[in-house]
Amino acid sequence: MLYFIGLGLGDAKDITVRGLELVKQSERVYLEHYTSILTCGKEELEKFYEREIILADREMVEQNSDEIMADAETKDIAFLVVGDPFGATTHADLVLRAKEKGIPHKVVHNASIMNAIACTGLQLYNFGETVSIPFWTENWRPDSFYNKILKNRECGFHSLCLLDIKVKEQSEENLIRGRKIYEPPRFMTTAQAAQQLLEIVKNKEQEETEHCLKSDSVVVCVARVGADSQKIVTCTLEQATKEDLGGPLHSLVIPGELHYLETDAINMWKSS
């Protein structure tokens, strides 16, 4: 059996009781290690779970999934995912590949940023399409994610923006030359995301509509949701470019139409 087990958002103890039982009985335990991270390291997980953990990077999950699923027809294999197992499309693809091979699977769900973002006080059923904001490079500065935010705002919906992370990524030069040399991990901050959004806003001033973002638009910055060091700040988009929320992971929320209770809630987090 191939088990997809959600780990929650904080540390080693956020796994469910059922998830922990399955980890302890599994022949091999993999930790997906590129779509998200916990606030603790692999060693702390191994100590708490009392099991050796194999890190599964993007290459293993997307290109060498047979290695993960080996012997899963007769043995228990655990695939651990930060948050909920279906918080990323990659994991749904892995389920489909297991199905094609006739490998049985079960899922143990857990909290993810997709529901825990309600800690801001914004109501979950008022969120629209989730938006991903990628790191810009010198030669690649996409802004299509901004259009998704505008569509949400036109409908009165809030936008949860998931910020880019780079774990075991190659530079363009090393990728072209086929060199297995990896860049240090990078995690986008709310300040970086706000700066990119602010540049888009300024570039699109001529196209301004009532739903467009402005430098004084209210945003909610969050960091390390679910951890003891969780931080939430409500401020303007321009102020967000200067806010330091500390270590990863960060997310950014662009509010849509606000119920008065939501307004009171996000005002609790206003930057002093």
PDB file of N, CA, C and O in Angstrom, residues 15-90:
ATOM      1  N   ILE A  15       1.615  15.889  12.722  1.00  0.00           N
ATOM      2  CA  ILE A  15       1.091  14.719  12.030  1.00  0.00           C
ATOM      3  C   ILE A  15      -0.085  14.158  12.832  1.00  0.00           C
ATOM      4  O   ILE A  15      -0.140  14.293  14.056  1.00  0.00           O
ATOM      5  N   THR A  16      -1.073  13.559  12.151  1.00  0.00           N
ATOM      6  CA  THR A  16      -2.193  12.958  12.867  1.00  0.00           C
ATOM      7  C   THR A  16      -1.758  11.655  13.529  1.00  0.00           C
ATOM      8  O   THR A  16      -0.730  11.060  13.171  1.00  0.00           O
ATOM      9  N   VAL A  17      -2.552  11.199  14.488  1.00  0.00           N
ATOM     10  CA  VAL A  17      -2.251   9.925  15.158  1.00  0.00           C
ATOM     11  C   VAL A  17      -2.238   8.789  14.137  1.00  0.00           C
ATOM     12  O   VAL A  17      -1.342   7.940  14.135  1.00  0.00           O
ATOM     13  N   ARG A  18      -3.228   8.777  13.241  1.00  0.00           N
ATOM     14  CA  ARG A  18      -3.296   7.726  12.218  1.00  0.00           C
ATOM     15  C   ARG A  18      -2.084   7.806  11.300  1.00  0.00           C
ATOM     16  O   ARG A  18      -1.493   6.779  10.933  1.00  0.00           O
ATOM     17  N   GLY A  19      -1.711   9.021  10.923  1.00  0.00           N
ATOM     18  CA  GLY A  19      -0.552   9.188  10.051  1.00  0.00           C
ATOM     19  C   GLY A  19       0.714   8.666  10.699  1.00  0.00           C
ATOM     20  O   GLY A  19       1.532   7.991  10.059  1.00  0.00           O
ATOM     21  N   LEU A  20       0.885   8.950  11.994  1.00  0.00           N
ATOM     22  CA  LEU A  20       2.079   8.492  12.713  1.00  0.00           C
ATOM     23  C   LEU A  20       2.116   6.970  12.797  1.00  0.00           C
ATOM     24  O   LEU A  20       3.177   6.351  12.634  1.00  0.00           O
ATOM     25  N   GLU A  21       0.974   6.355  13.038  1.00  0.00           N
ATOM     26  CA  GLU A  21       0.910   4.890  13.100  1.00  0.00           C
ATOM     27  C   GLU A  21       1.346   4.276  11.770  1.00  0.00           C
ATOM     28  O   GLU A  21       2.080   3.282  11.745  1.00  0.00           O
ATOM     29  N   LEU A  22       0.907   4.864  10.664  1.00  0.00           N
ATOM     30  CA  LEU A  22       1.251   4.337   9.340  1.00  0.00           C
ATOM     31  C   LEU A  22       2.726   4.549   9.021  1.00  0.00           C
ATOM     32  O   LEU A  22       3.362   3.698   8.393  1.00  0.00           O
ATOM     33  N   VAL A  23       3.285   5.689   9.447  1.00  0.00           N
ATOM     34  CA  VAL A  23       4.713   5.934   9.252  1.00  0.00           C
ATOM     35  C   VAL A  23       5.525   4.858   9.965  1.00  0.00           C
ATOM     36  O   VAL A  23       6.493   4.307   9.416  1.00  0.00           O
ATOM     37  N   LYS A  24       5.157   4.554  11.185  1.00  0.00           N
ATOM     38  CA  LYS A  24       5.912   3.587  11.985  1.00  0.00           C
ATOM     39  C   LYS A  24       5.839   2.172  11.417  1.00  0.00           C
ATOM     40  O   LYS A  24       6.763   1.372  11.620  1.00  0.00           O
ATOM     41  N   GLN A  25       4.751   1.857  10.690  1.00  0.00           N
ATOM     42  CA  GLN A  25       4.622   0.490  10.166  1.00  0.00           C
ATOM     43  C   GLN A  25       5.142   0.358   8.731  1.00  0.00           C
ATOM     44  O   GLN A  25       5.217  -0.752   8.200  1.00  0.00           O
ATOM     45  N   SER A  26       5.523   1.477   8.106  1.00  0.00           N
ATOM     46  CA  SER A  26       5.926   1.440   6.695  1.00  0.00           C
ATOM     47  C   SER A  26       7.350   0.925   6.511  1.00  0.00           C
ATOM     48  O   SER A  26       8.228   1.160   7.345  1.00  0.00           O
ATOM     49  N   GLU A  27       7.554   0.252   5.399  1.00  0.00           N
ATOM     50  CA  GLU A  27       8.871  -0.295   5.055  1.00  0.00           C
ATOM     51  C   GLU A  27       9.847   0.825   4.700  1.00  0.00           C
ATOM     52  O   GLU A  27      11.003   0.806   5.111  1.00  0.00           O
ATOM     53  N   ARG A  28       9.359   1.813   3.911  1.00  0.00           N
ATOM     54  CA  ARG A  28      10.160   2.982   3.559  1.00  0.00           C
ATOM     55  C   ARG A  28       9.317   4.233   3.749  1.00  0.00           C
ATOM     56  O   ARG A  28       8.098   4.207   3.550  1.00  0.00           O
ATOM     57  N   VAL A  29      10.004   5.326   4.130  1.00  0.00           N
ATOM     58  CA  VAL A  29       9.308   6.597   4.372  1.00  0.00           C
ATOM     59  C   VAL A  29       9.991   7.697   3.560  1.00  0.00           C
ATOM     60  O   VAL A  29      11.182   7.967   3.750  1.00  0.00           O
ATOM     61  N   TYR A  30       9.238   8.314   2.642  1.00  0.00           N
ATOM     62  CA  TYR A  30       9.754   9.402   1.815  1.00  0.00           C
ATOM     63  C   TYR A  30       9.150  10.723   2.280  1.00  0.00           C
ATOM     64  O   TYR A  30       7.982  10.786   2.669  1.00  0.00           O
ATOM     65  N   LEU A  31       9.940  11.791   2.214  1.00  0.00           N
ATOM     66  CA  LEU A  31       9.455  13.135   2.508  1.00  0.00           C
ATOM     67  C   LEU A  31       9.595  13.991   1.261  1.00  0.00           C
ATOM     68  O   LEU A  31      10.705  14.246   0.798  1.00  0.00           O
ATOM     69  N   GLU A  32       8.462  14.404   0.700  1.00  0.00           N
ATOM     70  CA  GLU A  32       8.496  15.295  -0.460  1.00  0.00           C
ATOM     71  C   GLU A  32       9.125  16.611  -0.031  1.00  0.00           C
ATOM     72  O   GLU A  32       8.720  17.210   0.964  1.00  0.00           O
ATOM     73  N   HIS A  33      10.124  17.050  -0.807  1.00  0.00           N
ATOM     74  CA  HIS A  33      11.009  18.101  -0.301  1.00  0.00           C
ATOM     75  C   HIS A  33      11.205  19.242  -1.295  1.00  0.00           C
ATOM     76  O   HIS A  33      12.290  19.773  -1.410  1.00  0.00           O
ATOM     77  N   TYR A  34      10.132  19.628  -2.009  1.00  0.00           N
ATOM     78  CA  TYR A  34      10.333  20.757  -2.931  1.00  0.00           C
ATOM     79  C   TYR A  34       9.114  21.656  -3.098  1.00  0.00           C
ATOM     80  O   TYR A  34       9.242  22.770  -3.606  1.00  0.00           O
ATOM     81  N   THR A  35       7.912  21.234  -2.701  1.00  0.00           N
ATOM     82  CA  THR A  35       6.753  22.121  -2.827  1.00  0.00           C
ATOM     83  C   THR A  35       6.499  22.904  -1.551  1.00  0.00           C
ATOM     84  O   THR A  35       5.810  23.929  -1.578  1.00  0.00           O
ATOM     85  N   SER A  36       7.046  22.447  -0.413  1.00  0.00           N
ATOM     86  CA  SER A  36       6.872  23.160   0.847  1.00  0.00           C
ATOM     87  C   SER A  36       7.880  22.636   1.861  1.00  0.00           C
ATOM     88  O   SER A  36       8.576  21.652   1.602  1.00  0.00           O
ATOM     89  N   ILE A  37       7.940  23.302   3.020  1.00  0.00           N
ATOM     90  CA  ILE A  37       8.853  22.864   4.084  1.00  0.00           C
ATOM     91  C   ILE A  37       8.166  23.019   5.431  1.00  0.00           C
ATOM     92  O   ILE A  37       7.225  23.804   5.598  1.00  0.00           O
ATOM     93  N   LEU A  38       8.643  22.261   6.419  1.00  0.00           N
ATOM     94  CA  LEU A  38       8.219  22.439   7.803  1.00  0.00           C
ATOM     95  C   LEU A  38       9.192  23.378   8.500  1.00  0.00           C
ATOM     96  O   LEU A  38      10.249  23.719   7.968  1.00  0.00           O
ATOM     97  N   THR A  39       8.842  23.780   9.725  1.00  0.00           N
ATOM     98  CA  THR A  39       9.749  24.640  10.489  1.00  0.00           C
ATOM     99  C   THR A  39      10.836  23.830  11.178  1.00  0.00           C
ATOM    100  O   THR A  39      11.707  24.394  11.837  1.00  0.00           O
ATOM    101  N   CYS A  40      10.774  22.506  11.052  1.00  0.00           N
ATOM    102  CA  CYS A  40      11.816  21.659  11.633  1.00  0.00           C
ATOM    103  C   CYS A  40      12.512  20.885  10.521  1.00  0.00           C
ATOM    104  O   CYS A  40      12.025  20.826   9.392  1.00  0.00           O
ATOM    105  N   GLY A  41      13.640  20.293  10.832  1.00  0.00           N
ATOM    106  CA  GLY A  41      14.422  19.582   9.834  1.00  0.00           C
ATOM    107  C   GLY A  41      14.152  18.089   9.790  1.00  0.00           C
ATOM    108  O   GLY A  41      13.402  17.537  10.605  1.00  0.00           O
ATOM    109  N   LYS A  42      14.780  17.432   8.833  1.00  0.00           N
ATOM    110  CA  LYS A  42      14.642  15.987   8.633  1.00  0.00           C
ATOM    111  C   LYS A  42      15.040  15.219   9.891  1.00  0.00           C
ATOM    112  O   LYS A  42      14.378  14.240  10.276  1.00  0.00           O
ATOM    113  N   GLU A  43      16.103  15.653  10.559  1.00  0.00           N
ATOM    114  CA  GLU A  43      16.598  14.940  11.747  1.00  0.00           C
ATOM    115  C   GLU A  43      15.564  14.933  12.859  1.00  0.00           C
ATOM    116  O   GLU A  43      15.383  13.923  13.546  1.00  0.00           O
ATOM    117  N   GLU A  44      14.863  16.067  13.041  1.00  0.00           N
ATOM    118  CA  GLU A  44      13.837  16.141  14.086  1.00  0.00           C
ATOM    119  C   GLU A  44      12.665  15.227  13.769  1.00  0.00           C
ATOM    120  O   GLU A  44      12.093  14.583  14.654  1.00  0.00           O
ATOM    121  N   LEU A  45      12.310  15.146  12.482  1.00  0.00           N
ATOM    122  CA  LEU A  45      11.241  14.236  12.078  1.00  0.00           C
ATOM    123  C   LEU A  45      11.643  12.790  12.351  1.00  0.00           C
ATOM    124  O   LEU A  45      10.847  12.000  12.869  1.00  0.00           O
ATOM    125  N   GLU A  46      12.868  12.431  11.986  1.00  0.00           N
ATOM    126  CA  GLU A  46      13.331  11.060  12.189  1.00  0.00           C
ATOM    127  C   GLU A  46      13.337  10.690  13.669  1.00  0.00           C
ATOM    128  O   GLU A  46      12.987   9.566  14.043  1.00  0.00           O
ATOM    129  N   LYS A  47      13.718  11.645  14.505  1.00  0.00           N
ATOM    130  CA  LYS A  47      13.762  11.387  15.941  1.00  0.00           C
ATOM    131  C   LYS A  47      12.358  11.147  16.491  1.00  0.00           C
ATOM    132  O   LYS A  47      12.127  10.212  17.263  1.00  0.00           O
ATOM    133  N   PHE A  48      11.397  11.975  16.059  1.00  0.00           N
ATOM    134  CA  PHE A  48      10.029  11.852  16.573  1.00  0.00           C
ATOM    135  C   PHE A  48       9.320  10.628  16.003  1.00  0.00           C
ATOM    136  O   PHE A  48       8.601   9.923  16.703  1.00  0.00           O
ATOM    137  N   TYR A  49       9.525  10.364  14.688  1.00  0.00           N
ATOM    138  CA  TYR A  49       8.853   9.228  14.044  1.00  0.00           C
ATOM    139  C   TYR A  49       9.563   7.906  14.312  1.00  0.00           C
ATOM    140  O   TYR A  49       9.004   6.841  14.070  1.00  0.00           O
ATOM    141  N   GLU A  50      10.823   7.997  14.777  1.00  0.00           N
ATOM    142  CA  GLU A  50      11.653   6.804  15.016  1.00  0.00           C
ATOM    143  C   GLU A  50      11.814   5.984  13.736  1.00  0.00           C
ATOM    144  O   GLU A  50      11.793   4.759  13.745  1.00  0.00           O
ATOM    145  N   ARG A  51      11.959   6.700  12.622  1.00  0.00           N
ATOM    146  CA  ARG A  51      12.137   6.060  11.321  1.00  0.00           C
ATOM    147  C   ARG A  51      13.115   6.865  10.485  1.00  0.00           C
ATOM    148  O   ARG A  51      13.193   8.087  10.581  1.00  0.00           O
ATOM    149  N   GLU A  52      13.866   6.154   9.633  1.00  0.00           N
ATOM    150  CA  GLU A  52      14.714   6.843   8.667  1.00  0.00           C
ATOM    151  C   GLU A  52      13.838   7.457   7.582  1.00  0.00           C
ATOM    152  O   GLU A  52      12.857   6.836   7.141  1.00  0.00           O
ATOM    153  N   ILE A  53      14.175   8.664   7.156  1.00  0.00           N
ATOM    154  CA  ILE A  53      13.387   9.358   6.135  1.00  0.00           C
ATOM    155  C   ILE A  53      14.248   9.605   4.901  1.00  0.00           C
ATOM    156  O   ILE A  53      15.388  10.062   5.002  1.00  0.00           O
ATOM    157  N   ILE A  54      13.674   9.308   3.737  1.00  0.00           N
ATOM    158  CA  ILE A  54      14.351   9.527   2.458  1.00  0.00           C
ATOM    159  C   ILE A  54      13.781  10.801   1.845  1.00  0.00           C
ATOM    160  O   ILE A  54      12.561  10.908   1.643  1.00  0.00           O
ATOM    161  N   LEU A  55      14.640  11.781   1.564  1.00  0.00           N
ATOM    162  CA  LEU A  55      14.180  13.022   0.946  1.00  0.00           C
ATOM    163  C   LEU A  55      13.866  12.773  -0.527  1.00  0.00           C
ATOM    164  O   LEU A  55      14.677  12.220  -1.258  1.00  0.00           O
ATOM    165  N   ALA A  56      12.674  13.190  -0.938  1.00  0.00           N
ATOM    166  CA  ALA A  56      12.247  13.024  -2.330  1.00  0.00           C
ATOM    167  C   ALA A  56      12.204  14.394  -2.989  1.00  0.00           C
ATOM    168  O   ALA A  56      11.303  15.195  -2.724  1.00  0.00           O
ATOM    169  N   ASP A  57      13.197  14.682  -3.835  1.00  0.00           N
ATOM    170  CA  ASP A  57      13.237  15.970  -4.516  1.00  0.00           C
ATOM    171  C   ASP A  57      12.377  15.923  -5.772  1.00  0.00           C
ATOM    172  O   ASP A  57      11.746  14.906  -6.091  1.00  0.00           O
ATOM    173  N   ARG A  58      12.334  17.044  -6.488  1.00  0.00           N
ATOM    174  CA  ARG A  58      11.500  17.137  -7.691  1.00  0.00           C
ATOM    175  C   ARG A  58      11.854  16.059  -8.709  1.00  0.00           C
ATOM    176  O   ARG A  58      10.973  15.433  -9.307  1.00  0.00           O
ATOM    177  N   GLU A  59      13.148  15.831  -8.915  1.00  0.00           N
ATOM    178  CA  GLU A  59      13.573  14.846  -9.907  1.00  0.00           C
ATOM    179  C   GLU A  59      13.068  13.452  -9.557  1.00  0.00           C
ATOM    180  O   GLU A  59      12.582  12.719 -10.425  1.00  0.00           O
ATOM    181  N   MET A  60      13.153  13.079  -8.274  1.00  0.00           N
ATOM    182  CA  MET A  60      12.689  11.754  -7.875  1.00  0.00           C
ATOM    183  C   MET A  60      11.181  11.619  -8.054  1.00  0.00           C
ATOM    184  O   MET A  60      10.692  10.623  -8.611  1.00  0.00           O
ATOM    185  N   VAL A  61      10.425  12.619  -7.606  1.00  0.00           N
ATOM    186  CA  VAL A  61       8.963  12.525  -7.642  1.00  0.00           C
ATOM    187  C   VAL A  61       8.433  12.566  -9.066  1.00  0.00           C
ATOM    188  O   VAL A  61       7.544  11.790  -9.438  1.00  0.00           O
ATOM    189  N   GLU A  62       8.982  13.468  -9.889  1.00  0.00           N
ATOM    190  CA  GLU A  62       8.416  13.674 -11.219  1.00  0.00           C
ATOM    191  C   GLU A  62       9.022  12.776 -12.290  1.00  0.00           C
ATOM    192  O   GLU A  62       8.384  12.513 -13.306  1.00  0.00           O
ATOM    193  N   GLN A  63      10.265  12.301 -12.078  1.00  0.00           N
ATOM    194  CA  GLN A  63      10.915  11.504 -13.117  1.00  0.00           C
ATOM    195  C   GLN A  63      11.253  10.079 -12.680  1.00  0.00           C
ATOM    196  O   GLN A  63      11.393   9.196 -13.528  1.00  0.00           O
ATOM    197  N   ASN A  64      11.402   9.865 -11.381  1.00  0.00           N
ATOM    198  CA  ASN A  64      11.788   8.535 -10.897  1.00  0.00           C
ATOM    199  C   ASN A  64      10.802   8.005  -9.865  1.00  0.00           C
ATOM    200  O   ASN A  64      11.183   7.442  -8.841  1.00  0.00           O
ATOM    201  N   SER A  65       9.511   8.201 -10.143  1.00  0.00           N
ATOM    202  CA  SER A  65       8.490   7.776  -9.178  1.00  0.00           C
ATOM    203  C   SER A  65       8.466   6.265  -8.978  1.00  0.00           C
ATOM    204  O   SER A  65       7.988   5.775  -7.953  1.00  0.00           O
ATOM    205  N   ASP A  66       8.996   5.514  -9.961  1.00  0.00           N
ATOM    206  CA  ASP A  66       9.041   4.058  -9.814  1.00  0.00           C
ATOM    207  C   ASP A  66       9.851   3.653  -8.585  1.00  0.00           C
ATOM    208  O   ASP A  66       9.562   2.636  -7.950  1.00  0.00           O
ATOM    209  N   GLU A  67      10.870   4.450  -8.277  1.00  0.00           N
ATOM    210  CA  GLU A  67      11.689   4.172  -7.098  1.00  0.00           C
ATOM    211  C   GLU A  67      10.852   4.277  -5.827  1.00  0.00           C
ATOM    212  O   GLU A  67      10.982   3.461  -4.904  1.00  0.00           O
ATOM    213  N   ILE A  68       9.978   5.272  -5.769  1.00  0.00           N
ATOM    214  CA  ILE A  68       9.108   5.460  -4.601  1.00  0.00           C
ATOM    215  C   ILE A  68       8.107   4.325  -4.491  1.00  0.00           C
ATOM    216  O   ILE A  68       7.863   3.795  -3.405  1.00  0.00           O
ATOM    217  N   MET A  69       7.545   3.921  -5.630  1.00  0.00           N
ATOM    218  CA  MET A  69       6.464   2.929  -5.620  1.00  0.00           C
ATOM    219  C   MET A  69       6.957   1.486  -5.639  1.00  0.00           C
ATOM    220  O   MET A  69       6.145   0.554  -5.578  1.00  0.00           O
ATOM    221  N   ALA A  70       8.254   1.280  -5.699  1.00  0.00           N
ATOM    222  CA  ALA A  70       8.805  -0.083  -5.747  1.00  0.00           C
ATOM    223  C   ALA A  70       8.320  -0.910  -4.557  1.00  0.00           C
ATOM    224  O   ALA A  70       8.396  -0.469  -3.409  1.00  0.00           O
ATOM    225  N   ASP A  71       7.794  -2.095  -4.834  1.00  0.00           N
ATOM    226  CA  ASP A  71       7.328  -3.070  -3.829  1.00  0.00           C
ATOM    227  C   ASP A  71       6.067  -2.632  -3.098  1.00  0.00           C
ATOM    228  O   ASP A  71       5.651  -3.289  -2.131  1.00  0.00           O
ATOM    229  N   ALA A  72       5.424  -1.524  -3.537  1.00  0.00           N
ATOM    230  CA  ALA A  72       4.234  -1.042  -2.825  1.00  0.00           C
ATOM    231  C   ALA A  72       3.037  -1.986  -2.993  1.00  0.00           C
ATOM    232  O   ALA A  72       2.058  -1.872  -2.249  1.00  0.00           O
ATOM    233  N   GLU A  73       3.134  -2.925  -3.940  1.00  0.00           N
ATOM    234  CA  GLU A  73       2.056  -3.915  -4.084  1.00  0.00           C
ATOM    235  C   GLU A  73       2.007  -4.853  -2.880  1.00  0.00           C
ATOM    236  O   GLU A  73       0.938  -5.352  -2.501  1.00  0.00           O
ATOM    237  N   THR A  74       3.170  -5.085  -2.259  1.00  0.00           N
ATOM    238  CA  THR A  74       3.235  -6.060  -1.163  1.00  0.00           C
ATOM    239  C   THR A  74       3.713  -5.460   0.165  1.00  0.00           C
ATOM    240  O   THR A  74       3.609  -6.103   1.203  1.00  0.00           O
ATOM    241  N   LYS A  75       4.261  -4.237   0.105  1.00  0.00           N
ATOM    242  CA  LYS A  75       4.772  -3.610   1.325  1.00  0.00           C
ATOM    243  C   LYS A  75       4.149  -2.229   1.511  1.00  0.00           C
ATOM    244  O   LYS A  75       3.649  -1.625   0.560  1.00  0.00           O
ATOM    245  N   ASP A  76       4.200  -1.722   2.739  1.00  0.00           N
ATOM    246  CA  ASP A  76       3.672  -0.393   3.022  1.00  0.00           C
ATOM    247  C   ASP A  76       4.760   0.661   2.798  1.00  0.00           C
ATOM    248  O   ASP A  76       5.854   0.568   3.375  1.00  0.00           O
ATOM    249  N   ILE A  77       4.443   1.640   1.961  1.00  0.00           N
ATOM    250  CA  ILE A  77       5.367   2.743   1.659  1.00  0.00           C
ATOM    251  C   ILE A  77       4.662   4.048   2.035  1.00  0.00           C
ATOM    252  O   ILE A  77       3.514   4.275   1.647  1.00  0.00           O
ATOM    253  N   ALA A  78       5.344   4.908   2.781  1.00  0.00           N
ATOM    254  CA  ALA A  78       4.755   6.188   3.191  1.00  0.00           C
ATOM    255  C   ALA A  78       5.389   7.335   2.412  1.00  0.00           C
ATOM    256  O   ALA A  78       6.611   7.418   2.298  1.00  0.00           O
ATOM    257  N   PHE A  79       4.533   8.204   1.887  1.00  0.00           N
ATOM    258  CA  PHE A  79       4.976   9.396   1.165  1.00  0.00           C
ATOM    259  C   PHE A  79       4.449  10.606   1.928  1.00  0.00           C
ATOM    260  O   PHE A  79       3.246  10.875   1.935  1.00  0.00           O
ATOM    261  N   LEU A  80       5.361  11.314   2.602  1.00  0.00           N
ATOM    262  CA  LEU A  80       4.968  12.408   3.486  1.00  0.00           C
ATOM    263  C   LEU A  80       4.969  13.738   2.736  1.00  0.00           C
ATOM    264  O   LEU A  80       5.885  14.032   1.973  1.00  0.00           O
ATOM    265  N   VAL A  81       3.928  14.524   3.001  1.00  0.00           N
ATOM    266  CA  VAL A  81       3.765  15.812   2.331  1.00  0.00           C
ATOM    267  C   VAL A  81       3.472  16.884   3.371  1.00  0.00           C
ATOM    268  O   VAL A  81       2.574  16.713   4.201  1.00  0.00           O
ATOM    269  N   VAL A  82       4.214  17.981   3.338  1.00  0.00           N
ATOM    270  CA  VAL A  82       3.932  19.102   4.235  1.00  0.00           C
ATOM    271  C   VAL A  82       2.557  19.675   3.885  1.00  0.00           C
ATOM    272  O   VAL A  82       2.236  19.871   2.721  1.00  0.00           O
ATOM    273  N   GLY A  83       1.740  19.942   4.904  1.00  0.00           N
ATOM    274  CA  GLY A  83       0.375  20.394   4.668  1.00  0.00           C
ATOM    275  C   GLY A  83      -0.517  19.201   4.392  1.00  0.00           C
ATOM    276  O   GLY A  83      -0.488  18.192   5.104  1.00  0.00           O
ATOM    277  N   ASP A  84      -1.318  19.287   3.329  1.00  0.00           N
ATOM    278  CA  ASP A  84      -2.199  18.189   2.919  1.00  0.00           C
ATOM    279  C   ASP A  84      -1.639  17.540   1.656  1.00  0.00           C
ATOM    280  O   ASP A  84      -1.067  18.229   0.802  1.00  0.00           O
ATOM    281  N   PRO A  85      -1.798  16.220   1.509  1.00  0.00           N
ATOM    282  CA  PRO A  85      -1.226  15.538   0.336  1.00  0.00           C
ATOM    283  C   PRO A  85      -1.672  16.099  -1.005  1.00  0.00           C
ATOM    284  O   PRO A  85      -0.936  16.013  -1.988  1.00  0.00           O
ATOM    285  N   PHE A  86      -2.870  16.674  -1.070  1.00  0.00           N
ATOM    286  CA  PHE A  86      -3.353  17.172  -2.352  1.00  0.00           C
ATOM    287  C   PHE A  86      -3.258  18.687  -2.458  1.00  0.00           C
ATOM    288  O   PHE A  86      -3.964  19.309  -3.261  1.00  0.00           O
ATOM    289  N   GLY A  87      -2.367  19.286  -1.686  1.00  0.00           N
ATOM    290  CA  GLY A  87      -2.150  20.724  -1.782  1.00  0.00           C
ATOM    291  C   GLY A  87      -1.363  21.115  -3.019  1.00  0.00           C
ATOM    292  O   GLY A  87      -1.296  22.284  -3.382  1.00  0.00           O
ATOM    293  N   ALA A  88      -0.753  20.148  -3.691  1.00  0.00           N
ATOM    294  CA  ALA A  88       0.013  20.414  -4.921  1.00  0.00           C
ATOM    295  C   ALA A  88      -0.406  19.410  -5.990  1.00  0.00           C
ATOM    296  O   ALA A  88      -0.650  18.237  -5.690  1.00  0.00           O
ATOM    297  N   THR A  89      -0.488  19.858  -7.247  1.00  0.00           N
ATOM    298  CA  THR A  89      -0.949  18.996  -8.335  1.00  0.00           C
ATOM    299  C   THR A  89      -0.014  17.819  -8.566  1.00  0.00           C
ATOM    300  O   THR A  89      -0.439  16.772  -9.054  1.00  0.00           O
ATOM    301  N   THR A  90       1.259  17.981  -8.207  1.00  0.00           N
ATOM    302  CA  THR A  90       2.242  16.906  -8.382  1.00  0.00           C
ATOM    303  C   THR A  90       1.788  15.622  -7.700  1.00  0.00           C
ATOM    304  O   THR A  90       1.972  14.519  -8.223  1.00  0.00           O
TER     305      THR A  90
END
